[in-house]
Amino acid sequence: GDGEAREAPLPTEQPISVGLCIKMSAISASEKVDGFTRKSMRKAQKQRKSQGSSQYRTHSTPVELSPLPQLKDAPSTEQQELFTQKLQQCCMLFDFFDSVTDLKSKEIKRATLNELVDYVSTNRGVLVESAYPEITNMITTNIFRTLPPSENPDFDPEEDEPTLEASWPHMQLVYEFLLRFLENPDFQPSIAKRYIDQKFVQQLLELFDSEDPRERDFLKTILHRIYGKFLGLRAFIRKQINNIFLRFIYETEHFNGVAELLEILGSIINGFALPLKAEHKQFLMKVLIPLHTAKGLALFHAQLAYCVVQFLEKDPTLTEPVIRGLLKFWPKTCSQKEVMFLGEIEEILDVIEPTQFKKIQEPLFKQISKCVANPHFQVAERALYFWNNEYILSLIEENIDKILPIMFCSLYRISKEHWNPTIVALVYNVLKTLMEMNCTLFDELTSSYKADRQREKKKEQERDELWKKLDELRLSNPALVQNNSHGLLRVQNNNNNNNNNSSNNINNSDTQDRDVDSAVAITTDEKEPDSMAAGESTLSAK
Amino acid sequence: MAGADGDDSLYPIAVLIDELRNEDVQLRLNSIKKLSTIALALGVERTRTELLPFLTDTIYDEDEVLLALAEQLGNFTMLVGGPEYVHCLLPPLESLATVEETVVRDKAVESLRKISQEHSPVDLEVHFEPLVKRLASGDWFTSRTSACGLFSVCYPRVSSTVKAEIRQHFRTLCSDDTPMVRRAAASKLGEFAKVLELDYVKSDIISLFTALASDEQDSVRLLAVEACVSIATLLPQEDLETLVMPTLRQAAEDKSWRVRYMVADKFSELQKAVGPEITKNDLVPAFQNLLKDCEAEVRAAAANKVKEFCENLPEDNREQIIMTHILPCVKELVSDTNQHVKSALASVIMGLSTILGKDNTIEHLLPLFLAQLKDECPEVRLNIISNLDCVNEVIGIRQLSQSLLPAIVELAEDAKWRVRLAIIEYMPLLAGQLGVEFFDEKLNTLCMAWLIDHVYAIREAATCNLMKLVEKFGAEWAQNTIVPKVLGMANDPNYLHRMTTLFCINVIVHCCGYPYREITTKQMLPVVLKMSNDQVANVRFNVAKSLQKIGPVLDSNALQTEVKPVLEKLASDTDMDVKYFAQEAISVLALA
């Protein structure tokens, strides 16, 4: 994410993100032009763009197709031969970027594909051994390709319209055909595995990065069927998904098909045998939990949480490491993600065993107490809703002497301080519930509240003093002084700047009231150029 | 060491470690960032025996804390007692080099690379190299990825047996099962090749290079292109054709645009590495293809390299190659469908004129410049204008001025303030090249109009622009052309424009300085003084600020009789800030 510790790599340093190269150059240039292009304008551009061709091929021009006779009209002895011819005919690729060329051939291919789909879904005995290589060849020729660079380098899957695959009229039918082929009752994995092999699956997985949701949806169903039918490919598929996720988390932060892959995994995890293999546990801890750090979590959080809960239902002893993992990656600045995390925690608590709960309650409720005190009311509200959950309530009651001391301080403070009246009302209810659970403890905590705060303050002072002494020691050490003094100087400069700014701003707002002739009152005028765009947009609004 | 006399009772380790363990991440982070201070307080002995083991054991923490730790440990050599003890830092860094988060791991590797230099050759073999081996054969991919970055720093300083082991480990990682590791190995291939003996480059590196360049994953293949530059530089010319070129040719026609993009992006480096003959025979056609690639990203990357590529062509038939092979592609790119491609081209195309000379420029390039000056995308026009100096040297800017002016005027009035800002920044350059007459006639009005733009950043840039123009055209020009208009704005009904007058005066005084104090005293000072009665406080305190700047060029008479009374009046203003700045001016000008 933007605010995370990760440094923004230069394109030359991290060639893996080559897809973003134009973005880098475009940003430097377009920032010159305007860093804040209005959303509506960008939207308009997008609609125009949303039909790029993604098929990479050499510049050979397609040969015109001539229609073959219908399969259903051919005598059964010739059907197989005709089937093969039709498959070969469908290997011809067309340029859909140019909507006027090869119209006739495009239509012939479309009709043929339709016929092929129909042929493999309704007829028995058509999947003879010799057809397998022809079928897979037709499929690989049509769907396997290097995906194009995103038309929109700033593509935000939550906001923007995806670029749709231009050759979809054909590609959809090829995917449909592949699915019918796999689902045909005569389909024999033992023959097909010669063609639907690791390389095939590898290429199929790479297509999950397609921006076109229709394509990803087909891929999801197809990969699921392949996983079900080819036992020999299962471990390989899991490993490759692993790699895709790790690359997504730690290298590119970009992959369009995360949600679809997680959905498949959800059903795979469901079928894991007990006890869980070490490989699967590793997948949970080293892949699924770190996936929570992704910037676009909202796009696949539901699927991800489902996978996590599936694991915990299989093996409750994983609860503690999972919750600790989530706490480690707890969002610091993104409230929207924090709400998602709280949702996932509630899903986990719904299925938690009381013994597991005891193991994790302290760190967990320390986090929850921070959440209820969050100034963002949605975060606070989401956390406080836990107290509406009967099962969670029973767990809290059972462990009230541990949980109340952790929660009390936050709740007590925000009951007096939170700006949002709904939150304050909710907090009163929660405090009341907790008080009813252990009245004596509640009274003790109330009476010691002030003393506790003072003790904390004192500790704070002691810490400051310790560091002051340490810094003095550091300053008296010639080897380290130089470094430090630079730091100090910089801080002072910043302070000065800040002072100047604030005094100007104050003055500016002051004078505007008295300023009779300033028709154009620009409050942002004195600020740094960074904030200028805001100034301009208010102006143009007038 | 300095820490040796640290008072133990003052800084008990327990307290310090408590700080490193604080429940609050922010406090923990603060403590880690001051780890050197803690080490200093403990002294070298206890840092080695107590602090480092503690750090090694508590590696499970937030990534942000770990990142700070990894960074700190790279600078810890003196704090553990110097190079003799530097190997004490290896255990915690080894753990850090295995964590998941890339940023942390990279930082740990960086620190390990740094302290490897501080190891003696013996320590390197006894402590450092075993660490590299452990990482290289780790279970989880993270440690193997980290290992890739460490081979090249220890290879040159170890015995030949250990060297052989290191080469073997590197080979293994290049064919690792995990693409992440292969990517890491591929990205370090060039660096590793540089420290290897030439024979091993030919025997080991080339086969690894060929394998990685045909990896199933394009993310691995494209990294091999980067390595190609280093490898080609190391090999003697006669080996390039057989050892490198087949792979490079294949990369330039890779089915993945990412790989082709990489070739385009590294084209100048590749060109230098393979030398003029191969450039002529192989790279010229490859470059043409990249300029005509079906993906805009690739075309843009190649377009960016047009000038550099042409510049580095062998001189004997440079012009012929450009005219017959490159220029036709360039012409097509001028009307490319993609604006990034056009703007990439526009940022370099002007550079061709120096290479091709006057006649070719006028005949072949000028039409292209003119077309780009009329491009619909402002970025393209800006890029042309920002590189005018190249053309100016060859054919003079007058050739362009007919088309230039409308382009400038249009950009100057663009609705986007950032476009206006960009064109202002080129004004001094344009003024210098077009000359004062042309400027006065055509551009002066624009420059003055920017002073009353409704966006502050533009007014500010316009003020700064005035300063540069005065520097260029001299004080006399300023007196005649600029000063009257600036002073006229002092009576503007909008206080923002009145303030602009003050800002302009500040810069003009700064430029004209003492020799021209006549202008200051006679023309500008009276206006400034009069503005001290302005009804807007912002104007008044800017008067105080301006007086502070003007003061040093005035004679003492003017200071005492004219400036001082005004500042004193402002110092008793009702507004707090006016008072503040007036007082500041009084003390700076020593008028108290």
mmCIF file of C-alpha atoms in Angstrom, chain B residues 466-578:
data_model
loop_
_atom_site.group_PDB
_atom_site.id
_atom_site.type_symbol
_atom_site.label_atom_id
_atom_site.label_comp_id
_atom_site.label_asym_id
_atom_site.label_seq_id
_atom_site.Cartn_x
_atom_site.Cartn_y
_atom_site.Cartn_z
ATOM 1 C CA LEU B 466 10.681 37.936 -14.161
ATOM 2 C CA MET B 467 13.818 37.592 -12.116
ATOM 3 C CA LYS B 468 15.398 35.317 -14.695
ATOM 4 C CA LEU B 469 14.377 37.616 -17.540
ATOM 5 C CA VAL B 470 15.938 40.600 -15.781
ATOM 6 C CA GLU B 471 19.112 38.593 -15.281
ATOM 7 C CA LYS B 472 19.111 37.872 -18.987
ATOM 8 C CA PHE B 473 18.126 41.224 -20.459
ATOM 9 C CA GLY B 474 19.607 43.528 -17.846
ATOM 10 C CA ALA B 475 18.416 46.230 -15.487
ATOM 11 C CA GLU B 476 17.845 48.850 -18.099
ATOM 12 C CA TRP B 477 15.398 46.606 -19.904
ATOM 13 C CA ALA B 478 13.698 45.960 -16.595
ATOM 14 C CA GLN B 479 13.354 49.656 -15.942
ATOM 15 C CA ASN B 480 11.723 50.293 -19.273
ATOM 16 C CA THR B 481 9.573 47.233 -19.792
ATOM 17 C CA ILE B 482 8.835 45.547 -16.517
ATOM 18 C CA VAL B 483 8.895 48.094 -13.741
ATOM 19 C CA PRO B 484 6.099 50.359 -15.027
ATOM 20 C CA LYS B 485 3.713 47.451 -15.450
ATOM 21 C CA VAL B 486 4.593 45.957 -12.087
ATOM 22 C CA LEU B 487 4.152 49.232 -10.309
ATOM 23 C CA GLY B 488 0.846 49.754 -12.064
ATOM 24 C CA MET B 489 -0.511 46.710 -10.304
ATOM 25 C CA ALA B 490 0.001 48.406 -6.943
ATOM 26 C CA ASN B 491 -3.375 50.076 -7.407
ATOM 27 C CA ASP B 492 -5.216 46.938 -8.440
ATOM 28 C CA PRO B 493 -8.483 46.410 -6.583
ATOM 29 C CA ASN B 494 -7.523 42.786 -5.831
ATOM 30 C CA TYR B 495 -5.188 42.516 -2.849
ATOM 31 C CA LEU B 496 -3.598 39.388 -4.312
ATOM 32 C CA HIS B 497 -2.421 41.404 -7.298
ATOM 33 C CA ARG B 498 -1.167 44.191 -5.040
ATOM 34 C CA MET B 499 0.873 41.586 -3.194
ATOM 35 C CA THR B 500 2.265 40.357 -6.487
ATOM 36 C CA THR B 501 3.662 43.866 -7.027
ATOM 37 C CA LEU B 502 5.591 43.488 -3.791
ATOM 38 C CA PHE B 503 6.858 40.041 -4.692
ATOM 39 C CA CYS B 504 8.054 41.327 -8.066
ATOM 40 C CA ILE B 505 9.781 44.292 -6.496
ATOM 41 C CA ASN B 506 11.617 41.894 -4.196
ATOM 42 C CA VAL B 507 13.081 39.957 -7.085
ATOM 43 C CA ILE B 508 13.843 42.986 -9.248
ATOM 44 C CA VAL B 509 15.760 44.622 -6.408
ATOM 45 C CA HIS B 510 17.559 41.375 -5.889
ATOM 46 C CA CYS B 511 18.643 41.267 -9.546
ATOM 47 C CA CYS B 512 19.432 44.903 -10.198
ATOM 48 C CA GLY B 513 21.138 45.352 -6.899
ATOM 49 C CA TYR B 514 23.264 48.208 -5.803
ATOM 50 C CA PRO B 515 24.483 49.590 -9.149
ATOM 51 C CA TYR B 516 20.935 50.402 -10.137
ATOM 52 C CA ARG B 517 19.684 51.739 -6.875
ATOM 53 C CA GLU B 518 18.313 54.722 -8.725
ATOM 54 C CA ILE B 519 15.392 52.567 -9.909
ATOM 55 C CA THR B 520 14.872 51.299 -6.435
ATOM 56 C CA THR B 521 14.983 54.616 -4.648
ATOM 57 C CA LYS B 522 13.185 56.709 -7.212
ATOM 58 C CA GLN B 523 10.593 54.368 -8.612
ATOM 59 C CA MET B 524 9.962 51.388 -6.430
ATOM 60 C CA LEU B 525 10.511 52.600 -2.892
ATOM 61 C CA PRO B 526 7.762 55.265 -3.039
ATOM 62 C CA VAL B 527 5.251 52.681 -4.205
ATOM 63 C CA VAL B 528 6.187 50.256 -1.458
ATOM 64 C CA LEU B 529 5.981 52.944 1.183
ATOM 65 C CA LYS B 530 2.606 54.026 -0.041
ATOM 66 C CA MET B 531 1.322 50.476 0.185
ATOM 67 C CA SER B 532 1.985 50.469 3.907
ATOM 68 C CA ASN B 533 -1.421 52.116 4.212
ATOM 69 C CA ASP B 534 -3.170 49.262 2.523
ATOM 70 C CA GLN B 535 -6.303 48.107 4.274
ATOM 71 C CA VAL B 536 -5.422 44.420 3.951
ATOM 72 C CA ALA B 537 -3.028 43.180 6.591
ATOM 73 C CA ASN B 538 -1.414 40.691 4.228
ATOM 74 C CA VAL B 539 -0.297 43.530 2.007
ATOM 75 C CA ARG B 540 0.997 45.513 4.976
ATOM 76 C CA PHE B 541 3.161 42.774 6.391
ATOM 77 C CA ASN B 542 4.501 42.067 2.946
ATOM 78 C CA VAL B 543 5.466 45.735 2.778
ATOM 79 C CA ALA B 544 7.518 45.153 5.918
ATOM 80 C CA LYS B 545 9.094 42.095 4.365
ATOM 81 C CA SER B 546 9.875 43.968 1.140
ATOM 82 C CA LEU B 547 11.426 46.874 3.015
ATOM 83 C CA GLN B 548 13.677 44.433 4.767
ATOM 84 C CA LYS B 549 14.861 43.256 1.367
ATOM 85 C CA ILE B 550 15.131 46.684 -0.236
ATOM 86 C CA GLY B 551 16.883 48.234 2.763
ATOM 87 C CA PRO B 552 20.424 47.061 2.034
ATOM 88 C CA VAL B 553 20.532 48.837 -1.374
ATOM 89 C CA LEU B 554 19.242 52.163 -0.056
ATOM 90 C CA ASP B 555 21.478 54.922 1.257
ATOM 91 C CA SER B 556 21.310 55.739 4.904
ATOM 92 C CA ASN B 557 19.423 58.934 4.307
ATOM 93 C CA ALA B 558 16.558 57.181 2.583
ATOM 94 C CA LEU B 559 16.601 54.510 5.251
ATOM 95 C CA GLN B 560 16.400 56.944 8.138
ATOM 96 C CA THR B 561 13.995 59.457 6.674
ATOM 97 C CA GLU B 562 11.695 57.313 4.600
ATOM 98 C CA VAL B 563 11.856 53.666 5.597
ATOM 99 C CA LYS B 564 12.250 53.990 9.332
ATOM 100 C CA PRO B 565 9.068 56.009 10.014
ATOM 101 C CA VAL B 566 6.988 53.625 7.933
ATOM 102 C CA LEU B 567 8.349 50.555 9.667
ATOM 103 C CA GLU B 568 7.792 52.168 13.040
ATOM 104 C CA LYS B 569 4.213 52.842 12.126
ATOM 105 C CA LEU B 570 3.769 49.237 11.004
ATOM 106 C CA ALA B 571 5.380 48.036 14.213
ATOM 107 C CA SER B 572 2.451 49.478 16.084
ATOM 108 C CA ASP B 573 -0.115 48.058 13.708
ATOM 109 C CA THR B 574 -3.241 46.441 15.127
ATOM 110 C CA ASP B 575 -2.428 43.192 13.367
ATOM 111 C CA MET B 576 -0.110 40.814 15.161
ATOM 112 C CA ASP B 577 1.703 39.589 12.061
ATOM 113 C CA VAL B 578 2.247 43.039 10.603
#
